[in-house]
Amino acid sequence: MLLDLKAYLEKRGSASIVDLSNKFRTPPDALRGMLAHWVKKGLVVRHDFGAECGGCKPTGDCGGCGVSASFEIYDWIGPQG
């Protein structure tokens, strides 16, 4: 599955953790562990735009909604195969 994940990102260029979870029918936490392998090798970079969320609450705090996971993006930066 590690190589399938690599091939998918390599072909698409980038994908959210939600997209990857749906594609591979695997929980996001399990995918994060596999993606960490490619991040460590310098072939994938992780962007977490959810941290920039202004929040859903009137106080501006994060509402803890599931939407923030869709802002967790993984980009392929390695050579194209």
C-alpha positions as a LaTeX table, in Angstrom:
\begin{tabular}{lrrr}
\hline
Residue & $x$ (\AA) & $y$ (\AA) & $z$ (\AA) \\
\hline
Met1 & 0.00 & 0.00 & 0.00 \\
Leu2 & 2.95 & 2.32 & 0.62 \\
Leu3 & 3.89 & 2.13 & $-3.06$ \\
Asp4 & 0.27 & 2.60 & $-4.13$ \\
Leu5 & 0.10 & 5.75 & $-2.04$ \\
Lys6 & 3.32 & 7.00 & $-3.60$ \\
Ala7 & 2.07 & 6.28 & $-7.12$ \\
Tyr8 & $-1.24$ & 8.03 & $-6.47$ \\
Leu9 & 0.42 & 11.19 & $-5.17$ \\
Glu10 & 3.03 & 11.10 & $-7.90$ \\
Lys11 & 0.29 & 10.96 & $-10.55$ \\
Arg12 & $-2.05$ & 13.54 & $-8.99$ \\
Gly13 & 0.57 & 15.90 & $-7.61$ \\
Ser14 & $-1.37$ & 16.51 & $-4.41$ \\
Ala15 & $-4.30$ & 15.21 & $-2.39$ \\
Ser16 & $-6.02$ & 15.92 & 0.91 \\
Ile17 & $-6.00$ & 13.38 & 3.71 \\
Val18 & $-9.76$ & 13.01 & 3.17 \\
Asp19 & $-9.25$ & 12.20 & $-0.52$ \\
Leu20 & $-6.57$ & 9.66 & 0.33 \\
Ser21 & $-8.71$ & 8.09 & 3.05 \\
Asn22 & $-11.61$ & 7.68 & 0.63 \\
Lys23 & $-9.42$ & 6.38 & $-2.20$ \\
Phe24 & $-7.59$ & 3.78 & $-0.10$ \\
Arg25 & $-10.45$ & 3.08 & 2.35 \\
Thr26 & $-8.03$ & 3.59 & 5.20 \\
Pro27 & $-8.37$ & 5.74 & 8.33 \\
Pro28 & $-6.50$ & 9.07 & 8.13 \\
Asp29 & $-4.28$ & 8.21 & 11.12 \\
Ala30 & $-3.02$ & 5.06 & 9.39 \\
Leu31 & $-2.33$ & 7.05 & 6.22 \\
Arg32 & $-0.46$ & 9.73 & 8.16 \\
Gly33 & 1.98 & 7.07 & 9.32 \\
Met34 & 2.60 & 5.92 & 5.76 \\
Leu35 & 2.83 & 9.47 & 4.44 \\
Ala36 & 5.38 & 10.27 & 7.15 \\
His37 & 7.68 & 7.75 & 5.45 \\
Trp38 & 7.60 & 9.72 & 2.18 \\
Val39 & 7.86 & 13.05 & 4.02 \\
Lys40 & 10.97 & 11.80 & 5.82 \\
Lys41 & 12.49 & 10.79 & 2.47 \\
Gly42 & 11.87 & 14.31 & 1.13 \\
Leu43 & 9.45 & 13.19 & $-1.59$ \\
Val44 & 6.23 & 14.53 & $-0.06$ \\
Val45 & 5.47 & 17.71 & 1.84 \\
Arg46 & 2.54 & 18.14 & 4.22 \\
His47 & 0.53 & 21.36 & 4.39 \\
Asp48 & $-1.96$ & 21.93 & 7.19 \\
Phe49 & $-4.09$ & 24.89 & 6.23 \\
Gly50 & $-6.58$ & 24.06 & 8.98 \\
Ala51 & $-4.30$ & 25.83 & 11.45 \\
Glu52 & $-5.14$ & 29.06 & 9.60 \\
Cys53 & $-8.85$ & 28.52 & 10.10 \\
Gly54 & $-10.61$ & 31.52 & 11.62 \\
Gly55 & $-12.94$ & 29.18 & 13.43 \\
Cys56 & $-16.65$ & 28.62 & 13.44 \\
Lys57 & $-17.28$ & 30.02 & 16.88 \\
Pro58 & $-17.96$ & 33.71 & 17.53 \\
Thr59 & $-14.74$ & 33.80 & 19.59 \\
Gly60 & $-12.70$ & 32.74 & 16.55 \\
Asp61 & $-11.67$ & 29.47 & 18.19 \\
Cys62 & $-11.63$ & 26.27 & 16.21 \\
Gly63 & $-15.02$ & 24.65 & 16.29 \\
Gly64 & $-13.44$ & 21.20 & 16.01 \\
Cys65 & $-15.37$ & 20.42 & 12.86 \\
Gly66 & $-14.32$ & 17.65 & 10.50 \\
Val67 & $-13.86$ & 20.15 & 7.68 \\
Ser68 & $-10.38$ & 21.04 & 8.93 \\
Ala69 & $-9.13$ & 17.60 & 7.82 \\
Ser70 & $-9.83$ & 18.57 & 4.22 \\
Phe71 & $-7.24$ & 21.32 & 4.62 \\
Glu72 & $-4.51$ & 18.77 & 5.35 \\
Ile73 & $-2.85$ & 18.46 & 1.95 \\
Tyr74 & 0.05 & 16.29 & 0.81 \\
Asp75 & 2.07 & 17.40 & $-2.22$ \\
Trp76 & 4.41 & 15.20 & $-4.24$ \\
Ile77 & 7.74 & 17.04 & $-4.63$ \\
Gly78 & 9.88 & 14.10 & $-5.74$ \\
Pro79 & 10.83 & 13.30 & $-9.30$ \\
Gln80 & 8.08 & 12.27 & $-11.66$ \\
Gly81 & 8.14 & 8.59 & $-12.50$ \\
\hline
\end{tabular}
